CSV table of C-alpha atoms and ligand atoms in Angstrom, one decimal:
chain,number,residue,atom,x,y,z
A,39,UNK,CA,70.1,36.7,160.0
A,40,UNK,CA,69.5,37.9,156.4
A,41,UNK,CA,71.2,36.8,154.1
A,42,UNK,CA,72.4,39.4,151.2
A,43,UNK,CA,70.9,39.3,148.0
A,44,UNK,CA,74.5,38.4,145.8
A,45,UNK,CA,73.6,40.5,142.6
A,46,UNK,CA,73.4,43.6,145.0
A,47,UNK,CA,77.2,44.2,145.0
A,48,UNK,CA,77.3,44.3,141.4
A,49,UNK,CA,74.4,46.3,141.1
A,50,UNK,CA,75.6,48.7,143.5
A,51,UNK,CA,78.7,49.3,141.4
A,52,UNK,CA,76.5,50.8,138.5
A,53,UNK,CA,75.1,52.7,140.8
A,54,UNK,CA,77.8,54.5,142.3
A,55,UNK,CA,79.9,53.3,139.0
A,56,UNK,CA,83.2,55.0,140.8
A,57,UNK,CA,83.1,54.1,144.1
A,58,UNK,CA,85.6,50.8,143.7
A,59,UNK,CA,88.2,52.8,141.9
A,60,UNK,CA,88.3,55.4,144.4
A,61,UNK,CA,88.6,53.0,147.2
A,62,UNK,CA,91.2,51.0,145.4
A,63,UNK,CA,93.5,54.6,144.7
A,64,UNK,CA,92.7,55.3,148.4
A,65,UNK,CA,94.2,52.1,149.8
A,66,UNK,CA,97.0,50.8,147.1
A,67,UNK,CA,97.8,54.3,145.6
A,68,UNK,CA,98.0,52.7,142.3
A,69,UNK,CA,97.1,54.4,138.9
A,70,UNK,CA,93.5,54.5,137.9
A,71,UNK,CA,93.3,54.6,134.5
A,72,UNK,CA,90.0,54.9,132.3
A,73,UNK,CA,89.5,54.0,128.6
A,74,UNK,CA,86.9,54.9,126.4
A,75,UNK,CA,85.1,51.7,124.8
A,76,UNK,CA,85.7,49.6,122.6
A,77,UNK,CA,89.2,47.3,122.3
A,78,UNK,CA,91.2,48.9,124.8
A,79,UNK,CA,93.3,46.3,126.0
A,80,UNK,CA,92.6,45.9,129.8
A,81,UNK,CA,95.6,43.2,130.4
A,82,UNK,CA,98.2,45.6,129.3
A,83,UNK,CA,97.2,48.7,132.1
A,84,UNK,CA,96.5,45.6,134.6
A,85,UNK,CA,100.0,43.9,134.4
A,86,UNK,CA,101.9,47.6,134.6
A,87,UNK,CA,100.1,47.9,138.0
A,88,UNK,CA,97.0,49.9,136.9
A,89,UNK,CA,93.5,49.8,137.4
A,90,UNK,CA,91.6,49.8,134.1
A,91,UNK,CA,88.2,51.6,134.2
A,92,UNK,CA,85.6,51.8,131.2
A,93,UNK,CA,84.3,55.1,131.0
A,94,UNK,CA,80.9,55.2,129.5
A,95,UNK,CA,79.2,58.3,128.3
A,96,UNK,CA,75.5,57.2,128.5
A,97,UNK,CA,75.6,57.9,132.4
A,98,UNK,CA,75.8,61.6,131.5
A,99,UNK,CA,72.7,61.9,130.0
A,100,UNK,CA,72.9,65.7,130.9
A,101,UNK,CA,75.8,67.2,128.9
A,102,UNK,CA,75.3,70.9,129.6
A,103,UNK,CA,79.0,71.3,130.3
A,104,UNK,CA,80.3,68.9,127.1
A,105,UNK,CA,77.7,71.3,124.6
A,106,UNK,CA,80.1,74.2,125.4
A,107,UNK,CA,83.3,72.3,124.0
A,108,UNK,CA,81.7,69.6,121.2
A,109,UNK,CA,78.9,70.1,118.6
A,110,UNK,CA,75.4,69.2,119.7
A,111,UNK,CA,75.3,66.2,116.7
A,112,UNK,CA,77.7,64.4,118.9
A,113,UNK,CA,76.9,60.5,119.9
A,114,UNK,CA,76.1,60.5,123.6
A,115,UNK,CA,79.0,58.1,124.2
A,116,UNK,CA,81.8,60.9,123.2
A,117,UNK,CA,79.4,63.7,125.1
A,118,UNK,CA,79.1,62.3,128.0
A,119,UNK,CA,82.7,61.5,128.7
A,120,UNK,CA,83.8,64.7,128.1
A,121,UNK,CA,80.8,65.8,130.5
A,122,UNK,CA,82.0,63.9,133.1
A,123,UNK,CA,85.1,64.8,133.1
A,124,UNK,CA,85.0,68.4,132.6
A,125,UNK,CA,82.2,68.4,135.8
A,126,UNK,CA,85.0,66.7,137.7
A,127,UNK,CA,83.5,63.7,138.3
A,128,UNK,CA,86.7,61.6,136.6
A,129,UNK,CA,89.3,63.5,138.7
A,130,UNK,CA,90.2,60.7,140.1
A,131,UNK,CA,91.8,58.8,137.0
A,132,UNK,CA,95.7,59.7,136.9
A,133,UNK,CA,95.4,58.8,132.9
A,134,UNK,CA,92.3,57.8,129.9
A,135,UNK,CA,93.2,56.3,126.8
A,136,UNK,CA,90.8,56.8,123.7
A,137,UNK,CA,90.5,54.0,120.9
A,138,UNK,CA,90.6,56.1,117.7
A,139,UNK,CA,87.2,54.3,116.1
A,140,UNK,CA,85.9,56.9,114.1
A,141,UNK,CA,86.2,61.0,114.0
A,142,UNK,CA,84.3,61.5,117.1
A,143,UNK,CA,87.1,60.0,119.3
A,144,UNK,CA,89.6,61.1,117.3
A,145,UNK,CA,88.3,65.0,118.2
A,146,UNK,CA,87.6,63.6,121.8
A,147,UNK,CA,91.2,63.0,121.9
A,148,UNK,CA,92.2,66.3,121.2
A,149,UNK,CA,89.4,67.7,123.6
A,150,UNK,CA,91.0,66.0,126.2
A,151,UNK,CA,94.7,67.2,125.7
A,152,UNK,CA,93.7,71.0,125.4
A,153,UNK,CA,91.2,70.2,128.5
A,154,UNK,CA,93.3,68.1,130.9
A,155,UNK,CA,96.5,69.1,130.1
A,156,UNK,CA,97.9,67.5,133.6
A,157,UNK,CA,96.4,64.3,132.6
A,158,UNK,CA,98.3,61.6,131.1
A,159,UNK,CA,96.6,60.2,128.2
A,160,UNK,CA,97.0,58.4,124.7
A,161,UNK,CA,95.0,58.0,121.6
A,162,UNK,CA,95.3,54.3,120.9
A,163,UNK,CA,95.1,54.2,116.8
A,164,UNK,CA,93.5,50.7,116.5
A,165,UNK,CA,93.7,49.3,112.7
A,166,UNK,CA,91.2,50.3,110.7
A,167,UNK,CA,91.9,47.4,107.8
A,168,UNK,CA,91.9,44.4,109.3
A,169,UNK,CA,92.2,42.2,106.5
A,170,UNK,CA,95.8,43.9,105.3
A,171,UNK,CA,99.2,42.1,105.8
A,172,UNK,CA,100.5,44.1,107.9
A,173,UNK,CA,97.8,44.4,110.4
A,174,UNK,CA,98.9,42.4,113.1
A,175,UNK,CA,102.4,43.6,113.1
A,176,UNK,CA,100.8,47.3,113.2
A,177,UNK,CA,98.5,46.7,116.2
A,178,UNK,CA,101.5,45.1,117.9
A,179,UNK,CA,104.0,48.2,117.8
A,180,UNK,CA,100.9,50.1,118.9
A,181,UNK,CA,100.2,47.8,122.4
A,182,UNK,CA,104.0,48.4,122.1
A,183,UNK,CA,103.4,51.6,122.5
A,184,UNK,CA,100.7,51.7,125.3
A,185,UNK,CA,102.8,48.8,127.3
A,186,UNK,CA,106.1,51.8,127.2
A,187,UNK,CA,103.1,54.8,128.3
A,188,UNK,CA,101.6,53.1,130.7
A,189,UNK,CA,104.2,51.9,132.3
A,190,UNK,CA,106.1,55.4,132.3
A,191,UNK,CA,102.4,56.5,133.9
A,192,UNK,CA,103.1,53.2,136.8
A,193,UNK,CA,106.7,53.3,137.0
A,194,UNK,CA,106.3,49.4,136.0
A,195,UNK,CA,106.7,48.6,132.4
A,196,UNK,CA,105.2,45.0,132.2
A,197,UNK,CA,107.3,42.0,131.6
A,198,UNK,CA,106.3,39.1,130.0
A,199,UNK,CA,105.5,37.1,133.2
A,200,UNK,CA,103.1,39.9,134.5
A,201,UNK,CA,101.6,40.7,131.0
A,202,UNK,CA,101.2,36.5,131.1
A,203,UNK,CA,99.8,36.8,134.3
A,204,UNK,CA,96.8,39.5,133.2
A,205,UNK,CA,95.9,37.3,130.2
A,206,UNK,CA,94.9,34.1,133.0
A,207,UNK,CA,93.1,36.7,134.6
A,208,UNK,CA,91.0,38.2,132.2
A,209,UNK,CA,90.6,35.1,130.8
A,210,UNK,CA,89.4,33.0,134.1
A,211,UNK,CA,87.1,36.0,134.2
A,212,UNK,CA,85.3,35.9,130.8
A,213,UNK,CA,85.2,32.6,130.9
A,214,UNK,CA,83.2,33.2,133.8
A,215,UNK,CA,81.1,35.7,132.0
A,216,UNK,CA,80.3,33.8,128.9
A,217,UNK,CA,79.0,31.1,131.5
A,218,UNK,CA,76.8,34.0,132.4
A,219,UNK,CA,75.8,34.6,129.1
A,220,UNK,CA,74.4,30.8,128.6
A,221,UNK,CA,72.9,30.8,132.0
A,222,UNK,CA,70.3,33.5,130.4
A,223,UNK,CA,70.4,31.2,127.5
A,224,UNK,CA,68.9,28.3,130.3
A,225,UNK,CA,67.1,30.6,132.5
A,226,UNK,CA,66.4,34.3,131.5
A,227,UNK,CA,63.7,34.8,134.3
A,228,UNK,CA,66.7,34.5,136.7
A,229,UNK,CA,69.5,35.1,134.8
A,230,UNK,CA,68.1,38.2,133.1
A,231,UNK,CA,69.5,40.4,130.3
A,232,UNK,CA,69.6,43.0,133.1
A,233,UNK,CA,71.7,41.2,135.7
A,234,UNK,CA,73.9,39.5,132.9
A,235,UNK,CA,74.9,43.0,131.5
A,236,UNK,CA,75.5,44.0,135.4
A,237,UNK,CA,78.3,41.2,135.5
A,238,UNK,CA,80.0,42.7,132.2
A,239,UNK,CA,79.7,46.5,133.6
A,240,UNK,CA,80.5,46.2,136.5
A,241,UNK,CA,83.9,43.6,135.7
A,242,UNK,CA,84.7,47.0,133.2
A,243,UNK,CA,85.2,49.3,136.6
A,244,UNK,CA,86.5,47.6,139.6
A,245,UNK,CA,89.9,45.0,140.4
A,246,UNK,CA,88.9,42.2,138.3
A,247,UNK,CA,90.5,39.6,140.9
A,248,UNK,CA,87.6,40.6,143.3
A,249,UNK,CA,84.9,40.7,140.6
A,250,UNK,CA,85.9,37.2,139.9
A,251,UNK,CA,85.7,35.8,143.1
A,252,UNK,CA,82.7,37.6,144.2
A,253,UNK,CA,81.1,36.0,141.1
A,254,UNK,CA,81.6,32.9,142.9
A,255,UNK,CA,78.6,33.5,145.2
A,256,UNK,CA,76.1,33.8,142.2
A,257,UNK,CA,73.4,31.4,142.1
A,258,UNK,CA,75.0,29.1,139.3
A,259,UNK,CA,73.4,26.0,140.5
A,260,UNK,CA,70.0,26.7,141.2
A,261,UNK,CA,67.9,25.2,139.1
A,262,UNK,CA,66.1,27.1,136.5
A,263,UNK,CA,62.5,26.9,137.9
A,264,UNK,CA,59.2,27.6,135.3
A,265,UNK,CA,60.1,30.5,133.4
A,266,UNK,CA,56.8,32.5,133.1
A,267,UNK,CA,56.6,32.9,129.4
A,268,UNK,CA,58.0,31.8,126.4
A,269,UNK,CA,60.8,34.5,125.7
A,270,UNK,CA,61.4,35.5,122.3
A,271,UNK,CA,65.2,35.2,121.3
A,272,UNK,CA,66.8,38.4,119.3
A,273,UNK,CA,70.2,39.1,118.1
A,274,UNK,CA,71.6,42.9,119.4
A,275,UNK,CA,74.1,44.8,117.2
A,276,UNK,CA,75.0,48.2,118.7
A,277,UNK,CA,77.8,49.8,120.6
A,278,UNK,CA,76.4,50.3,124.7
A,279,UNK,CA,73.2,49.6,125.7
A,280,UNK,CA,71.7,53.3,125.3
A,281,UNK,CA,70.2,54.0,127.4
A,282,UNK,CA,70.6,51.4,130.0
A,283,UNK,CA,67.1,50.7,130.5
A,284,UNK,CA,66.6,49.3,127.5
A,285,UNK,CA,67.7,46.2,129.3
A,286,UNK,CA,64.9,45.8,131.8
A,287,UNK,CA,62.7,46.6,129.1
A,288,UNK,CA,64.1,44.0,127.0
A,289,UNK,CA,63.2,41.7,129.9
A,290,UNK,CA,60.2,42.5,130.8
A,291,UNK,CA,58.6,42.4,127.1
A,292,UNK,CA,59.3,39.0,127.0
A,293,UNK,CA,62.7,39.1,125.0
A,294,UNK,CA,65.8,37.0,124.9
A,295,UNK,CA,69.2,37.8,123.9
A,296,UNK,CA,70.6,35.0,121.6
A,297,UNK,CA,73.3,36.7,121.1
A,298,UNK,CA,74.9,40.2,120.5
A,299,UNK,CA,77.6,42.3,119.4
A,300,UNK,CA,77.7,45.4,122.3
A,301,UNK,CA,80.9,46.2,123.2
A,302,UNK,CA,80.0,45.7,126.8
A,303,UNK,CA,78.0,42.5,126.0
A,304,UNK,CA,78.9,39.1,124.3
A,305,UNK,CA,81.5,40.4,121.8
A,306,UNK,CA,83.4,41.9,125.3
A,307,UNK,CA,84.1,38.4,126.5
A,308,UNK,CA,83.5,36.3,123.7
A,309,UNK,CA,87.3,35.6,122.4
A,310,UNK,CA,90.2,35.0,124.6
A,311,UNK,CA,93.9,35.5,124.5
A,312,UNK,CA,96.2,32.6,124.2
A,313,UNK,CA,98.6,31.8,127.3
A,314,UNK,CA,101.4,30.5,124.9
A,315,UNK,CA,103.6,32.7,123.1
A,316,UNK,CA,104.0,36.3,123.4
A,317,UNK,CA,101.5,38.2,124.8
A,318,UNK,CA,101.6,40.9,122.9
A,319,UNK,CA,101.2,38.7,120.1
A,320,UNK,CA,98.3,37.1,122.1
A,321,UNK,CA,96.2,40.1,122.5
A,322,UNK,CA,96.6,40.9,119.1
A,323,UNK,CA,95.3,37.6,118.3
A,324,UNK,CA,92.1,38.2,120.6
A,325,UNK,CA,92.0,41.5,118.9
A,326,UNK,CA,91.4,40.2,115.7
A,327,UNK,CA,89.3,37.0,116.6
A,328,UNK,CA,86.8,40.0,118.3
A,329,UNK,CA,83.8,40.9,115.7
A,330,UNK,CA,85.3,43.6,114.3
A,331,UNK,CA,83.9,47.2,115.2
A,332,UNK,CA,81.9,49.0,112.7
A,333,UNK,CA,83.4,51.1,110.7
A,334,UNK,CA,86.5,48.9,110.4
A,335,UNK,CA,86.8,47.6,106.6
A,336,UNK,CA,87.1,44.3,105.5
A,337,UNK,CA,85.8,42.9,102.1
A,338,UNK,CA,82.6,44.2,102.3
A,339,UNK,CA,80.5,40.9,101.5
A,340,UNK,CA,82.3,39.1,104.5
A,341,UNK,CA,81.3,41.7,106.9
A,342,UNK,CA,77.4,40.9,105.6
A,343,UNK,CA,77.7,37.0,105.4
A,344,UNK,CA,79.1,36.6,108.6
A,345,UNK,CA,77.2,38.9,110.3
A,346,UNK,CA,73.9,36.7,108.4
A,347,UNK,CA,75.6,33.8,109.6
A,348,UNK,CA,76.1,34.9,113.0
A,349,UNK,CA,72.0,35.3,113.5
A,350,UNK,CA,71.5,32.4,112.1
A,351,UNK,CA,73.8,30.3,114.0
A,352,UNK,CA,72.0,31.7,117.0
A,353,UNK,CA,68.6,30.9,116.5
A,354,UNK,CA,67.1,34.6,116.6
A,355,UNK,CA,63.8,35.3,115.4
A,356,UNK,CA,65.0,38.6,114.9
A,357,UNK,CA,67.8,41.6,115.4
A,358,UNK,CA,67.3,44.5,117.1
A,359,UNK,CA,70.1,47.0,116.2
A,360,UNK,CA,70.5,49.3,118.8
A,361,UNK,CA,72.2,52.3,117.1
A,362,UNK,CA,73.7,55.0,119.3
A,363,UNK,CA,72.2,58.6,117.4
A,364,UNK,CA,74.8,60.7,115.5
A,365,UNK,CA,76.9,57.1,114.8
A,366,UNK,CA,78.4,57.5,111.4
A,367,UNK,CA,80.1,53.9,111.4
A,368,UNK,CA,76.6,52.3,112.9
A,369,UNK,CA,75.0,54.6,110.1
A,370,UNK,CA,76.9,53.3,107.3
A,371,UNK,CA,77.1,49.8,108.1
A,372,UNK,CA,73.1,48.9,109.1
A,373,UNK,CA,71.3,49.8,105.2
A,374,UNK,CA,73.7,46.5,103.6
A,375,UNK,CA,73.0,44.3,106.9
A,376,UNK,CA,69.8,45.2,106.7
A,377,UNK,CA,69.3,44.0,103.5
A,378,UNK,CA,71.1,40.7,103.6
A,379,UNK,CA,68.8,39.6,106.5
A,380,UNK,CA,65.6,40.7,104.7
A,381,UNK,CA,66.8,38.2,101.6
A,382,UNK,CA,67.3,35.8,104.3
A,383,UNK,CA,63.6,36.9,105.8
A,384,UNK,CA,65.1,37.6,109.2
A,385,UNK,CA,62.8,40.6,110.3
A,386,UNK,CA,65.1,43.5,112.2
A,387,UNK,CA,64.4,46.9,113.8
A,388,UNK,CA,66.8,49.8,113.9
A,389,UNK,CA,66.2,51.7,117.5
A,390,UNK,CA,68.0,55.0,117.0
A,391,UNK,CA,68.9,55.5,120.8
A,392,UNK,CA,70.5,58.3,123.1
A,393,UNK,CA,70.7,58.6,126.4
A,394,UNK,CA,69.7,61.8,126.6
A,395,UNK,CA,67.0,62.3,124.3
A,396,UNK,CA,65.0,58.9,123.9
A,397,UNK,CA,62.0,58.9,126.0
A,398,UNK,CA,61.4,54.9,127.2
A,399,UNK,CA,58.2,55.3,126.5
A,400,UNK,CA,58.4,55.5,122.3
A,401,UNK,CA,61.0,53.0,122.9
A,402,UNK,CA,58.5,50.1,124.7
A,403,UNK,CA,55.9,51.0,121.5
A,404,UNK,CA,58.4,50.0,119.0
A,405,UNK,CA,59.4,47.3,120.8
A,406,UNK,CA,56.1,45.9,121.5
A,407,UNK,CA,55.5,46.3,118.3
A,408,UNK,CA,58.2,44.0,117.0
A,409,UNK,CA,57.5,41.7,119.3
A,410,UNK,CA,54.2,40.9,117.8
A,411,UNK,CA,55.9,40.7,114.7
A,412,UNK,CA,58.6,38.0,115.1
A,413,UNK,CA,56.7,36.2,118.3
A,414,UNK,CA,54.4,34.3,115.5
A,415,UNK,CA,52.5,31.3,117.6
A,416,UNK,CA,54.3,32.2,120.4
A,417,UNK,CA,51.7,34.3,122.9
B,107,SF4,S1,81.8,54.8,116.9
B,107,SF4,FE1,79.8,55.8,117.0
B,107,SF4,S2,79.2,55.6,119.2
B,107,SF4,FE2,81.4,55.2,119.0
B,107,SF4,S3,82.3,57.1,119.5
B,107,SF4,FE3,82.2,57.0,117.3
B,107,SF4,S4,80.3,58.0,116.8
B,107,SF4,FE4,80.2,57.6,119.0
C-alpha cells in the first residue's frame, strides 16, 4: 500500500486554488466569501457562517480581460482579481470584500460594484493612522460594520460566543503555522520556504477546521537529517510572493527565510487575538500588534527603527524586498529602509516583481548575484 505524500493535499489546493470552496458551497450551501489581501478579518465572515477565501491576483498572470476595465500601470495583485473575476472564474463567491490600502483598491472597489452589481460586497476602510487616539475605536465601528454586512449576506449576525469561537480557531491554527515557520528555521531542506508558504495559502482558501487537522499528519517529528548546504538566512519585506516561484527559487539557491513581512507569510500568523474580552476589541488588538502595512503612517523614524530592528533580531545576513511593480506604498516606503539598513551595513536587494511580466530567469541572476554577496565564508 502507498502511502500518500501529506504535503500533496495542500499543494493540490494551489493548484486548483478553488476546488475546496466550491465543494464546501456544494455540500453546506453556506456563503463563500473572498477578500482581497491584506487584514481582512477572517474570524468575523467565519463566525456569521461564511467561508473566507483570499483572492490573490498573481494567479492571473494573463489579464487580457482586466486591461479593458483598469490602466495597464496597475499592480498585478488589483489586475488579476478583477481578471478573474470578470473571466468567471470567482462566480462562485456570493460576496468579496476589499481592504482600502491604497488607491488601487480603492478604484478596485468601485470596479467591482459597476461590474458585479448582483454581488454583495464592501470596501473595508482600514485606518490609515495608526498611531492616532482614536484608531482603535475607528477600526472597531468598522468590524462593526462588516460583523452587521456579513451577517445580513448569512442570515447569522455573529454573537459573541461564535465570534469567541472563530478567534480559538484561527488561533489553534496560526499557532500551528508559526510552528511551521520555525520548523524551516530547524530544517529548511524539509521544511522548505516552498511547502511552508503552501501551509499559509492554502489555510487562506479552504474550512480552516479541516486545514488544521489535516496539518496534523505533517512530518513534525522527523528529525531534521543533514541539510545539504549551509543556507543563507534573509529577511523578505513585500506584499505576495510574486510570482510564486520565487519560492522554489529561493530554496534552491541556498536561501533561508529568517523572517518576513508578506502578507501571506510570517506577518499573516505572527500576532494572535486575545480570547478574553470582546472580540471585537480582540481583533482590533491583533490588528494593530500586526506590522503595519506600507503605506500606513506612523512617526516616520519608528516605522525605520523597528523595521532595522526587526532584521536584526532575526539574524539575516540580508533583506530581500520583494516589491510588487506599480506599488506606490512599497515605492514610497523602500528608499528610507533602505538607507537605515545600509548605516547599519545590512546589504538588501529590491526585486521589482510581477507576475506577469518578470521572466525567472533575470530573477535567478539577481539573486545569485546577492547571494555571493551576503554568503561571505559561507560556500
Ligand atoms: S498596496 Fe500595492 S500591491 Fe497592494 S493593491 Fe495597492 S498597489 Fe497593489
Amino acid at each position: 500500500m502507498s502511502v500518500e505524500d501529506p504535503w500533496n493535499r495542500f499543494k493540490e489546493i494551489l493548484e486548483d486554488p478553488w476546488k475546496e470552496a466550491r465543494h464546501w458551497k456544494e455540500k453546506t450551501g453556506g456563503k463563500v466569501i473572498g477578500h482581497l489581501l491584506p487584514d481582512v478579518p477572517e474570524e468575523i465572515l467565519h463566525s456569521a457562517g461564511a467561508l473566507p477565501v483570499a483572492i490573490e491576483g498573481v494567479w492571473a498572470p494573463d489579464a487580457s480581460h482586466a486591461q479593458a476595465h483598469i490602466p495597464g500601470y496597475t499592480c498585478s495583485h488589483a489586475m488579476g482579481a478583477a481578471e478573474m473575476a470578470i473571466r468567471g472564474d470567482l462566480s462562485f463567491l456570493d460576496g468579496m470584500i476589499i481592504p482600502y490600502v491604497c488607491d488601487t483598491t480603492r478604484n478596485l472597489f468601485h470596479l467591482w460594484v459597476e461590474l458585479f452589481p448582483q454581488m454583495s460586497k464592501e470596501l473595508l476602510r482600514l485606518p490609515k493612522r495608526l498611531d492616532f487616539d482614536g484608531t482603535r475605536d475607528y477600526l472597531r465601528s468598522e468590524y462593526s460594520r462588516l460583523a452587521e454586512s456579513v451577517g445580513r449576506l448569512t442570515g447569522r449576525r455573529p454573537d459573541t460566543a461564535a465570534m469567541r469561537e472563530s478567534l480559538n480557531l484561527y488561533n489553534r491554527s496560526r499557532a500551528q503555522l508559526r510552528r511551521a515557520h520555525e520548523k524551516h528555521g530547524e530544517s529548511p531542506d524539509l521544511w522548505t520556504m516552498e511547502r511552508v508558504h503552501m501551509l499559509t495559502a492554502s489555510a487562506l482558501r479552504m474550512p480552516r477546521e479541516i486545514h488544521l487537522k489535516r496539518m496534523e499528519a505533517l512530518p513534525w517529528n522527523d528529525s531534521a537529517g543533514p541539510e545539504h548546504k549551509e543556507r543563507i538566512a534573509v529577511y523578505v519585506r513585500g506584499k505576495v510572493w510574486d510570482p510564486p516561484a520565487v519560492l522554489s527559487l529561493l530554496d534552491e539557491l541556498g536561501f533561508m527565510n529568517a523572517g518576513d513581512e508578506m502578507v501571506t507569510g510570517f506577518r499573516a500568523v505572527a500576532a494572535d487575538a486575545p480570547l478574553d474580552g470582546d472580540p471585537l476589541d480582540a481583533l482590533v488588538q491583533r490588528h494593530m500588534a500586526t506590522i503595519a502595512y506600507p503605506g500606513c503612517h506612523i512617526e516616520p523614524k519608528s516605522i525605520v527603527d523597528g523595521f532595522v530592528e526587526r532584521v536584526r533580531m532575526s539574524g539575516a545576513r540580508g533583506v530581500l524586498f520583494l516589491n510588487p511593480k506599480f506599488c506606490e506604498p512599497a515605492a514610497f516606503d523602500t528608499p528610507d529602509l533602505q538607507s537605515a539598513l545600509e548605516k547599519s551595513q545590512i546589504p538588501s536587494l529590491v526585486l521589482e516583481t510581477s507576475a506577469g511580466s518578470v521572466s525567472p530567469g533575470r530573477l535567478r541572476v539577481r539573486l545569485e548575484a546577492f547571494r555571493e554577496m551576503i554568503a561571505g565564508d559561507l560556500p
